[in-house]
Short mmCIF file of C-alpha atoms and ligand atoms in Angstrom, two decimals:
data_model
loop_
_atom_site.label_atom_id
_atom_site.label_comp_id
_atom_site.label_asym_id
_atom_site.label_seq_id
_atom_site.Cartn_x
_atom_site.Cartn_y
_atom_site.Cartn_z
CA UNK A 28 -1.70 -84.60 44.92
CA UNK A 29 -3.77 -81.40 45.38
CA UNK A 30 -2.42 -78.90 47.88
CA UNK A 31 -4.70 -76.18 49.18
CA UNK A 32 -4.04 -73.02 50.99
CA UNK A 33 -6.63 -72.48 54.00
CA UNK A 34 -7.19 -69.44 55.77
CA UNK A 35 -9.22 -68.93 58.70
CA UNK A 36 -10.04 -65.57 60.55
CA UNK A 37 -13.58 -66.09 61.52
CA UNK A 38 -13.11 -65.50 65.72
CA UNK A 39 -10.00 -64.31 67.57
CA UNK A 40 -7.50 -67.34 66.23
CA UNK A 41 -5.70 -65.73 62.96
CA UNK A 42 -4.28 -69.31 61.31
CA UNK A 43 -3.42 -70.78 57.80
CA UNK A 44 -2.45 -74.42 57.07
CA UNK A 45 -1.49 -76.49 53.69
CA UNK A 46 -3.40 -79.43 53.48
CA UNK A 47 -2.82 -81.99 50.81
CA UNK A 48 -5.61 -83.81 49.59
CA UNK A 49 -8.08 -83.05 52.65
CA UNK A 50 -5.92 -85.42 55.20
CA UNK A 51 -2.28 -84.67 55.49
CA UNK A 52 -0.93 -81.58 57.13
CA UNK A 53 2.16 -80.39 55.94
CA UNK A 54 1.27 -76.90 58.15
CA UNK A 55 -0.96 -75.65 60.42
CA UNK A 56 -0.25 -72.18 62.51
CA UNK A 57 -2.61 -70.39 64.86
CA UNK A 58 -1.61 -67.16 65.84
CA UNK A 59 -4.16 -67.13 69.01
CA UNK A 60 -5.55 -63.85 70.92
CA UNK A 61 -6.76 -65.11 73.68
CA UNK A 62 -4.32 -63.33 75.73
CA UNK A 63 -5.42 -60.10 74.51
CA UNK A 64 -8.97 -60.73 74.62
CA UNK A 65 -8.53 -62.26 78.30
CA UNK A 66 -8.97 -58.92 79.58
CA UNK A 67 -12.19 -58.05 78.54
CA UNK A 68 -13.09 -61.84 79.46
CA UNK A 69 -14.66 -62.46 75.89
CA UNK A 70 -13.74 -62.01 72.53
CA UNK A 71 -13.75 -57.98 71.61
CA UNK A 72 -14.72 -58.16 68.01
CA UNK A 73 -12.88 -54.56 67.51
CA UNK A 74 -9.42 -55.59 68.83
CA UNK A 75 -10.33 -58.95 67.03
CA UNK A 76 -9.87 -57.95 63.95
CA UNK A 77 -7.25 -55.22 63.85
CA UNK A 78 -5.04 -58.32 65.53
CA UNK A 79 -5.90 -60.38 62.29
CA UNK A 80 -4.20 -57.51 60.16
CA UNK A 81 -1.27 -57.32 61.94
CA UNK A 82 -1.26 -61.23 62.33
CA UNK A 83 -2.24 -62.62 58.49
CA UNK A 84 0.67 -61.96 56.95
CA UNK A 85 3.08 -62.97 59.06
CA UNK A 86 0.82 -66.16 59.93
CA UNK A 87 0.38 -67.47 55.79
CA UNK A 88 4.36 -67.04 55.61
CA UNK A 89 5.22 -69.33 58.17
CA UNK A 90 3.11 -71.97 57.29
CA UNK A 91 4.04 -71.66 53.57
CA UNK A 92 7.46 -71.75 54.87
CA UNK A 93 6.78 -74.53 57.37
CA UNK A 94 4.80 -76.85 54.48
CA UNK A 95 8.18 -76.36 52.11
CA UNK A 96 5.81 -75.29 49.33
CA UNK A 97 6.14 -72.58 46.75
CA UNK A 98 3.16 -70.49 45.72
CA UNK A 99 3.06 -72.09 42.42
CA UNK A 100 2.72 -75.47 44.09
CA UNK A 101 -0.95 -74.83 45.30
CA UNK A 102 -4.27 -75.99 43.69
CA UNK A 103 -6.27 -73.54 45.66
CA UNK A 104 -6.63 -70.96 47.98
CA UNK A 105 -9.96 -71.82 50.79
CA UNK A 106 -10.69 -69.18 53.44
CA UNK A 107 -13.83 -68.69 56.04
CA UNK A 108 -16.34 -66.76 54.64
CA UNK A 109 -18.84 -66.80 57.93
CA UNK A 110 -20.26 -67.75 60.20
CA UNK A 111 -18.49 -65.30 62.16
CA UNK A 112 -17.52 -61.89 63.13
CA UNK A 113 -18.02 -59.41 59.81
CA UNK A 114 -14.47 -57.65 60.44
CA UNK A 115 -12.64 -60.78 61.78
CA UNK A 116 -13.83 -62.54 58.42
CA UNK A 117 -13.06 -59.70 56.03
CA UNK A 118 -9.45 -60.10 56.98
CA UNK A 119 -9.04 -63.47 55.95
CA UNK A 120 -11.34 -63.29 52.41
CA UNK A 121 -9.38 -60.69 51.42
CA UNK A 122 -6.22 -62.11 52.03
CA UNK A 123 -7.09 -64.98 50.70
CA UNK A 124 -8.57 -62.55 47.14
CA UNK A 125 -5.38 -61.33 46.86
CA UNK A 126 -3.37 -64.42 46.71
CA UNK A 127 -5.42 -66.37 44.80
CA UNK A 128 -5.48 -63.52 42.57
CA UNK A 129 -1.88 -62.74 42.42
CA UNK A 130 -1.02 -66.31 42.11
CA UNK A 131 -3.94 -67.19 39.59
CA UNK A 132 -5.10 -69.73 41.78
CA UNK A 133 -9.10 -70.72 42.21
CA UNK A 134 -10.55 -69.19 45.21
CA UNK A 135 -13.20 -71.32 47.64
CA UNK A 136 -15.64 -69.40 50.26
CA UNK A 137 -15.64 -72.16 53.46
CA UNK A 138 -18.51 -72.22 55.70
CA UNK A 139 -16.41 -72.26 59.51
CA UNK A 140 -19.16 -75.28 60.17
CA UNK A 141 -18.41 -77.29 57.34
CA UNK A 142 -14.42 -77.05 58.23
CA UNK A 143 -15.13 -78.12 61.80
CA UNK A 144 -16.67 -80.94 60.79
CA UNK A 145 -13.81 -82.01 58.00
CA UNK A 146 -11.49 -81.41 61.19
CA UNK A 147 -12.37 -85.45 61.34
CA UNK A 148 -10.81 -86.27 58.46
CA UNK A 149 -7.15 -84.46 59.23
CA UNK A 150 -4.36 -87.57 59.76
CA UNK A 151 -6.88 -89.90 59.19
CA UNK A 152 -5.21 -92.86 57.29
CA UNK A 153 -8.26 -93.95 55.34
CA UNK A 154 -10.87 -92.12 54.47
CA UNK A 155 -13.39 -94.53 54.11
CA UNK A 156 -13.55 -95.30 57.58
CA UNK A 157 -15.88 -92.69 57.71
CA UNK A 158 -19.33 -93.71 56.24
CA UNK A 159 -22.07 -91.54 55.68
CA UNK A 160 -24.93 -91.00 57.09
CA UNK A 161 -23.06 -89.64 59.91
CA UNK A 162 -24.68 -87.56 62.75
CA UNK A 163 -22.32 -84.62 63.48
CA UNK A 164 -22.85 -83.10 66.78
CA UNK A 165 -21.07 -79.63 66.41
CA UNK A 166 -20.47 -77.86 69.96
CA UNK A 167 -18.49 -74.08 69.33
CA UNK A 168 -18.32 -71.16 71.04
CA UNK A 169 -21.10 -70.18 68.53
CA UNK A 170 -22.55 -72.76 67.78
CA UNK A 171 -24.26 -76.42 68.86
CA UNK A 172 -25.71 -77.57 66.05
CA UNK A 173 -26.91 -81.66 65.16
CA UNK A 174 -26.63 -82.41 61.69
CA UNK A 175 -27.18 -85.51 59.60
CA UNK A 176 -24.30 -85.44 56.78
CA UNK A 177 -25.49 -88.00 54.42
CA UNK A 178 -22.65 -87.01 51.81
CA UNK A 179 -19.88 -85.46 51.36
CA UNK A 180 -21.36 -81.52 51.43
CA UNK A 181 -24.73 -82.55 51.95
CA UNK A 182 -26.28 -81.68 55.44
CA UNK A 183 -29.58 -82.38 57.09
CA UNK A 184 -29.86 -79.80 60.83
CA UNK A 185 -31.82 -81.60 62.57
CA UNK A 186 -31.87 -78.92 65.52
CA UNK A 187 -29.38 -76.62 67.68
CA UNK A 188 -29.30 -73.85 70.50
CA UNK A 189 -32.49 -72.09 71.56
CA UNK A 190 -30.07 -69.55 73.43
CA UNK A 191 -26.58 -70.07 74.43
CA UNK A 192 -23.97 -72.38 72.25
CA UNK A 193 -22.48 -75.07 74.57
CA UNK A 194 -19.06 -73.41 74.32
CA UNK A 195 -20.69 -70.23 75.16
CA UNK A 196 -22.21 -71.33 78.10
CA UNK A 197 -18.79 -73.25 79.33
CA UNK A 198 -17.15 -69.47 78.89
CA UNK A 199 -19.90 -67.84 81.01
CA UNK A 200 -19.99 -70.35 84.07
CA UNK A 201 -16.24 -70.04 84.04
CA UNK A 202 -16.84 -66.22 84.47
CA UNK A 203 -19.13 -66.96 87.06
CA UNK A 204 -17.01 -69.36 88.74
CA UNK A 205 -14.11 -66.87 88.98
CA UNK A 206 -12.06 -69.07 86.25
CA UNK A 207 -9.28 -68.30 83.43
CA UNK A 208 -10.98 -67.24 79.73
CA UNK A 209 -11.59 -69.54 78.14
CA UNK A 210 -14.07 -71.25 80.64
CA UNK A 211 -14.20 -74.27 78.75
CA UNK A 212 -10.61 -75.92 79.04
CA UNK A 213 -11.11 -74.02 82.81
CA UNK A 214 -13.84 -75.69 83.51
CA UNK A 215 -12.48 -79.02 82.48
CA UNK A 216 -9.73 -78.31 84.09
CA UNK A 217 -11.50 -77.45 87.69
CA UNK A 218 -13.84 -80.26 87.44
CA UNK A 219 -11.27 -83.12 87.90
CA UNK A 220 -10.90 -81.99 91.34
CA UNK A 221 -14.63 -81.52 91.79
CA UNK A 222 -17.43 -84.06 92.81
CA UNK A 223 -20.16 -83.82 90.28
CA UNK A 224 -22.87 -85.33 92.07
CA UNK A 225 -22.90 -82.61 94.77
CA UNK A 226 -24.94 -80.23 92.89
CA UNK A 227 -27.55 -81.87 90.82
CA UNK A 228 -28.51 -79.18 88.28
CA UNK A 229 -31.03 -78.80 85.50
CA UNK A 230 -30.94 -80.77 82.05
CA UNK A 231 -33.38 -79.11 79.40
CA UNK A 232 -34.81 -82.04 77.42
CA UNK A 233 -37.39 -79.78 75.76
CA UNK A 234 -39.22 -82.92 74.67
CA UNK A 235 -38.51 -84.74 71.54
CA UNK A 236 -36.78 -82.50 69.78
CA UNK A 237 -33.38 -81.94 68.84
CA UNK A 238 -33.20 -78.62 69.75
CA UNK A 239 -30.96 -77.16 73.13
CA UNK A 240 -31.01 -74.53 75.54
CA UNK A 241 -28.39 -74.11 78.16
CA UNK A 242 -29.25 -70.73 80.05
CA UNK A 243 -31.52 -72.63 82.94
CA UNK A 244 -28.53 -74.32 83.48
CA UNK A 245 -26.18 -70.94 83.34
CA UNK A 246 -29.01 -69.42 85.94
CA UNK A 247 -29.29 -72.13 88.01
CA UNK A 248 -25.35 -71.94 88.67
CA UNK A 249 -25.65 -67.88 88.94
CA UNK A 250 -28.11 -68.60 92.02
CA UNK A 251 -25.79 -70.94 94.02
CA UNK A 252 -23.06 -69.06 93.27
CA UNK A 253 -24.66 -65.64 95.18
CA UNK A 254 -26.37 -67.76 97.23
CA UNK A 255 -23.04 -69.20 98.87
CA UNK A 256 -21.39 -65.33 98.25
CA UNK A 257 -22.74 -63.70 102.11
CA UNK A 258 -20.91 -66.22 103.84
CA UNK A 259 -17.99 -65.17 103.19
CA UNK A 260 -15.92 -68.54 103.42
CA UNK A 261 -12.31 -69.38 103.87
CA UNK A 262 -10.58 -69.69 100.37
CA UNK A 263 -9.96 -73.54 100.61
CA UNK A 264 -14.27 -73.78 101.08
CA UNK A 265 -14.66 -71.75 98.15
CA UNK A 266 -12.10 -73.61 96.15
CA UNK A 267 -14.19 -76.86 97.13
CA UNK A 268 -17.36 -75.35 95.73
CA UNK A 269 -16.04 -73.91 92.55
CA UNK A 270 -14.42 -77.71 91.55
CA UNK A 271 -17.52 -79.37 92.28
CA UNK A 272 -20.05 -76.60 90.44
CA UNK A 273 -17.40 -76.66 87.41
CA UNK A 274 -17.96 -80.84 87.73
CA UNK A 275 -21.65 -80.42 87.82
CA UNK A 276 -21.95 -78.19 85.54
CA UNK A 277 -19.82 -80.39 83.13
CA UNK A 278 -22.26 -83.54 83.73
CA UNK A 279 -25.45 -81.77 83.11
CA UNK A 280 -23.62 -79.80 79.78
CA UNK A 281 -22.44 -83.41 78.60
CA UNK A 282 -25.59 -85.54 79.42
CA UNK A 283 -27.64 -83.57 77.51
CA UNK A 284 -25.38 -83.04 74.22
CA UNK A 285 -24.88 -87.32 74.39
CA UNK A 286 -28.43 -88.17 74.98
CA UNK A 287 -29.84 -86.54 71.99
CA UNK A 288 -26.81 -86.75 69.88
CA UNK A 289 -27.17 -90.76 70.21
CA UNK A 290 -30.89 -90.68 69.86
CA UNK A 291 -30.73 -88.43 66.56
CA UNK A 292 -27.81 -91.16 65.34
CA UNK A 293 -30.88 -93.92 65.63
CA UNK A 294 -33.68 -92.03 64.74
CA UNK A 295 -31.93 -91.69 61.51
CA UNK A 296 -30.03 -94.75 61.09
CA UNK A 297 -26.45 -92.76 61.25
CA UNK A 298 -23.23 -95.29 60.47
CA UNK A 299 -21.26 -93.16 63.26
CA UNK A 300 -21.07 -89.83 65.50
CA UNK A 301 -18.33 -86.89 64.61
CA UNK A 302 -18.09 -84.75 66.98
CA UNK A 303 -16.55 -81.32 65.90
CA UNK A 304 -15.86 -77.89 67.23
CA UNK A 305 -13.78 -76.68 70.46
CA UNK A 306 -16.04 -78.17 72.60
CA UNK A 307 -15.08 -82.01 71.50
CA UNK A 308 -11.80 -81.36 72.45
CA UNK A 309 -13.55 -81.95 76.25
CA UNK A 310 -12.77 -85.35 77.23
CA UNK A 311 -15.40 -86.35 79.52
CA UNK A 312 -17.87 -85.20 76.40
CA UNK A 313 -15.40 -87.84 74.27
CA UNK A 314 -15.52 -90.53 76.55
CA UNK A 315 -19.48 -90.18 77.68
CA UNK A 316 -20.30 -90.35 74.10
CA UNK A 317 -17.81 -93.11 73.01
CA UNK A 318 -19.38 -94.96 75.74
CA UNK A 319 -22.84 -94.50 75.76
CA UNK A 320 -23.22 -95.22 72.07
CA UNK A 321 -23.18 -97.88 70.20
CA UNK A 322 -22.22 -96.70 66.73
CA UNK A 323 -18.28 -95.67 66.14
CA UNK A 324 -17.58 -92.53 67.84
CA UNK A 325 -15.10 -90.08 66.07
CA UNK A 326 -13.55 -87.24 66.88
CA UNK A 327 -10.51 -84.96 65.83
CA UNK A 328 -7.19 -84.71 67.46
CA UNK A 329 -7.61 -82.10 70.55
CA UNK A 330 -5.44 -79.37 69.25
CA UNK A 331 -8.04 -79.80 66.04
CA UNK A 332 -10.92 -79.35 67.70
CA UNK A 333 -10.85 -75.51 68.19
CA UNK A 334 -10.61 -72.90 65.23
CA UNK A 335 -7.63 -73.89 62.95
CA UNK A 336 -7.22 -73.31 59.11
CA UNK A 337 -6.39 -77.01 58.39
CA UNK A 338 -9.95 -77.67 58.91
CA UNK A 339 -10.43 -75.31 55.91
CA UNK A 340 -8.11 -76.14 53.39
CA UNK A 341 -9.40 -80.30 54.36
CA UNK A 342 -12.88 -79.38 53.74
CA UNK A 343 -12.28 -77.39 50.86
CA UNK A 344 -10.33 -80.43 49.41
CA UNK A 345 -13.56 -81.99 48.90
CA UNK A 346 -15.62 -79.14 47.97
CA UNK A 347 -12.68 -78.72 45.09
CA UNK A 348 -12.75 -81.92 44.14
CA UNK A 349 -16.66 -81.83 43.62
CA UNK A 350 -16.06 -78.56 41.20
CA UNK A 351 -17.45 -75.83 43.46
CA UNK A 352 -15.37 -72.14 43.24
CA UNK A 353 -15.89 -69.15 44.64
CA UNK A 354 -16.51 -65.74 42.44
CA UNK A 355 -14.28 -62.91 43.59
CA UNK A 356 -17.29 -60.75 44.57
CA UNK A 357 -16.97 -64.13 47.44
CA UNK A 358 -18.26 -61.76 50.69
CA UNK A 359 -18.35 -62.52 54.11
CA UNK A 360 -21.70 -63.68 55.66
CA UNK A 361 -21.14 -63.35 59.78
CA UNK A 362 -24.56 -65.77 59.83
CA UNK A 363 -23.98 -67.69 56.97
CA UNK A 364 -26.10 -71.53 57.70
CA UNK A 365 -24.86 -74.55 56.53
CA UNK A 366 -27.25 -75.25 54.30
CA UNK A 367 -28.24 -78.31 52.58
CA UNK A 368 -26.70 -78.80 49.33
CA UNK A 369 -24.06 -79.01 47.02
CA UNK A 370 -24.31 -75.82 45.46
CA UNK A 371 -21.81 -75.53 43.17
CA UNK A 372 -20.60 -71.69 44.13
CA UNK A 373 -21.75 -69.17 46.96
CA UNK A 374 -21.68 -66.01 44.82
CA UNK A 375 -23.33 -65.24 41.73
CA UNK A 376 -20.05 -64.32 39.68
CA UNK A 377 -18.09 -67.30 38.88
CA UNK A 378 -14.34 -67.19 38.11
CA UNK A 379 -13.82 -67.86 34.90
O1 KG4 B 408 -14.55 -73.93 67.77
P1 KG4 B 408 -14.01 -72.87 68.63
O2 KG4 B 408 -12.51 -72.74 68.74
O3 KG4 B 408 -14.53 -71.46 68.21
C1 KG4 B 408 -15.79 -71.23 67.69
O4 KG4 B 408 -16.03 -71.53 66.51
O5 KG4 B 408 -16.62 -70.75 68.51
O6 KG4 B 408 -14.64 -73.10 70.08
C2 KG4 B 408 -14.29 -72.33 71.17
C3 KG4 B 408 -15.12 -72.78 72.35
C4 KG4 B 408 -14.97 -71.89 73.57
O7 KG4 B 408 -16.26 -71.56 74.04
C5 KG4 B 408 -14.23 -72.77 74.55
O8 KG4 B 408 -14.55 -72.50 75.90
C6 KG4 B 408 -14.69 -74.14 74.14
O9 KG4 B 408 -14.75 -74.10 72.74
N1 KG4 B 408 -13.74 -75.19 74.56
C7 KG4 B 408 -14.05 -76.16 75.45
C8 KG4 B 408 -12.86 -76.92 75.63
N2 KG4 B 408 -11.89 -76.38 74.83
C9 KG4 B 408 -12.46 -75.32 74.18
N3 KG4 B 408 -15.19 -76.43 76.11
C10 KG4 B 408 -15.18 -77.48 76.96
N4 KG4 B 408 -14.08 -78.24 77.19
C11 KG4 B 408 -12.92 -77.99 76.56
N5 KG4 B 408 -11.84 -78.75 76.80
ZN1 ZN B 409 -14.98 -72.53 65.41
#
């Protein structure tokens, strides 16, 4: 029984977890900002991260409490080491140094992609039911990303975002829309009172590849939205238009992540689909791409699907198990890739 310690500080969520053996959570809090950064209608990377110091503590006690584990019971000690936002990150790594130092436990650098994707093996009873290759179609806040996993730490990208992530672009229509930060569960939200088929707006294929861009779409809704604005209508009429734009918009977002997310699964022979990151937790994303494919579909529990730290501490299972540490000269890297090997540490200094 392994049990690691995962920390993750990478955005505006300040959370640790105790995972045992990459599957079972004995913990998981997120101390989440999004009331503070709701103001500013984004994430403000300044407040960000002075929130994470007065949150980490406070945050890595509970769940140790919580998990009914003493320090001396952990294997390991995994934190988010980028992508991300440089003081946001530092926070967590150097919590994470200190208690893996004081505790003389091995410390692992986690890349945030990496844990979103492991976020699909959390409470899942056997692990082989996921068989690689498996085409991961990761959809953030910062990120949309398709990559072929064909083992466990070994990634293909087979494209991503030309501009805006998916989540990115959900948070900026629901700006323009007038809706509650974050747009995405907002726009979800609208959108079942909404009529998707009254606006039919634009789907960038950009050919054959596997690449995305999402801010035609963003533009296109900027223009109907100021081109409604002179009238001046009645609050019920503008409550009509917002649900059905928020609908549209969610159609056109989902049609093109599913399309080329099951045509990269056949192209290269994938087993099955993971979705990962906050946008999966959007249902009609889950269903449209359950149903439209016809390989297994699998995705993580909802409340999994946006930044947690049992995400880290399950990928970092594996990663462990596989022999890979972290040096304590472990930095962050805000634009750290998810590159595509197994290499064995991300710092030249190895603990001894
Ligand atoms: O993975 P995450 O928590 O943070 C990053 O790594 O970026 O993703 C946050 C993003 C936000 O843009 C948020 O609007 C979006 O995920 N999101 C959703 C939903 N829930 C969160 N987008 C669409 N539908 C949802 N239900
Ligand atoms: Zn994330």
């Amino acid at each position: 029984m392994t049990l690691i310690l995962g920390i993750e500080t990478s955005c505006d969520e300040t959370a640790a977890a105790v995972v045992e053996d990459g599957q079972r959570i004995l913990s998981n809090v997120v101390a989440s900002q999004v009331d503070i950064h709701r103001r500013y209608g984004g994430v403000f990377p300044e407040v960000a991260s002075r929130q994470h110091i007065l949150s980490i503590t406070p945050v890595i006690e509970e769940t140790m409490d919580e998990a009914g584990v003493s320090w001396d019971g952990l294997e390991a000690v995994a934190v988010t080491y980028g992508p991300g936002l440089a003081g946001s990150l530092l926070i967590g790594v150097n919590a994470a140094k200190g208690i893996a130092l004081g505790c003389g436990l091995p410390l692992l650098g986690i890349n945030h992609i990496e844990a979103h994707i492991y976020a699909n093996w959390l409470g899942r009873k056997e692990a082989g039911s996921i068989v690689f290759p498996v085409l991961c179609l990761v959809v953030s806040g910062g990120h949309t990303e398709l990559i072929l996993m064909s083992g466990h730490g070994q990634y293909q990208r087979l494209g991503g975002t030309l501009d805006d992530a998916a989540g990115e672009a959900f948070d900026k229509v629901g700006r323009l829309l007038g809706l509650d930060y974050p747009g995405g569960p907002a726009i979800e939200q609208a959108a079942q009172y909404g009529d998707s088929t009254v606006f039919d707006l634009p789907r960038a294929w950009l050919g054959d590849s596997y690449n995305f861009s999402f801010s035609g779409l963003k533009t296109a809704v900027l223009r109907i939205v100021k081109a409604y604005e002179p009238f001046g209508f009645a609050q019920s009429r503008r409550q009509l238009l917002v649900v059905d734009l928020a609908a549209s918009f969610q159609v056109a977002v989902v049609d093109v992540l599913v399309e080329k997310a099951k045509r990269a699964a056949e192209e290269y022979h994938a087993e099955q689909i993971l979705l990962a990151g906050g946008v999966a937790a959007n249902r009609l994303l889950r269903q449209e791409m359950t149903e439209r494919s016809n390989l297994p579909v699998l995705c993580p529990p909802i409340s999994l699907c946006t930044d947690n730290a049992a995400m880290v501490a399950g990928a970092a299972y594996f990663r462990y198990q596989a022999g890979y540490r972290s040096g304590w000269d472990l930095d962050v890297i805000p634009n750290l890739k998810l590159t595509g090997d197994t290499s064995p540490t991300p710092s030249s200094a190895r603990q001894t």
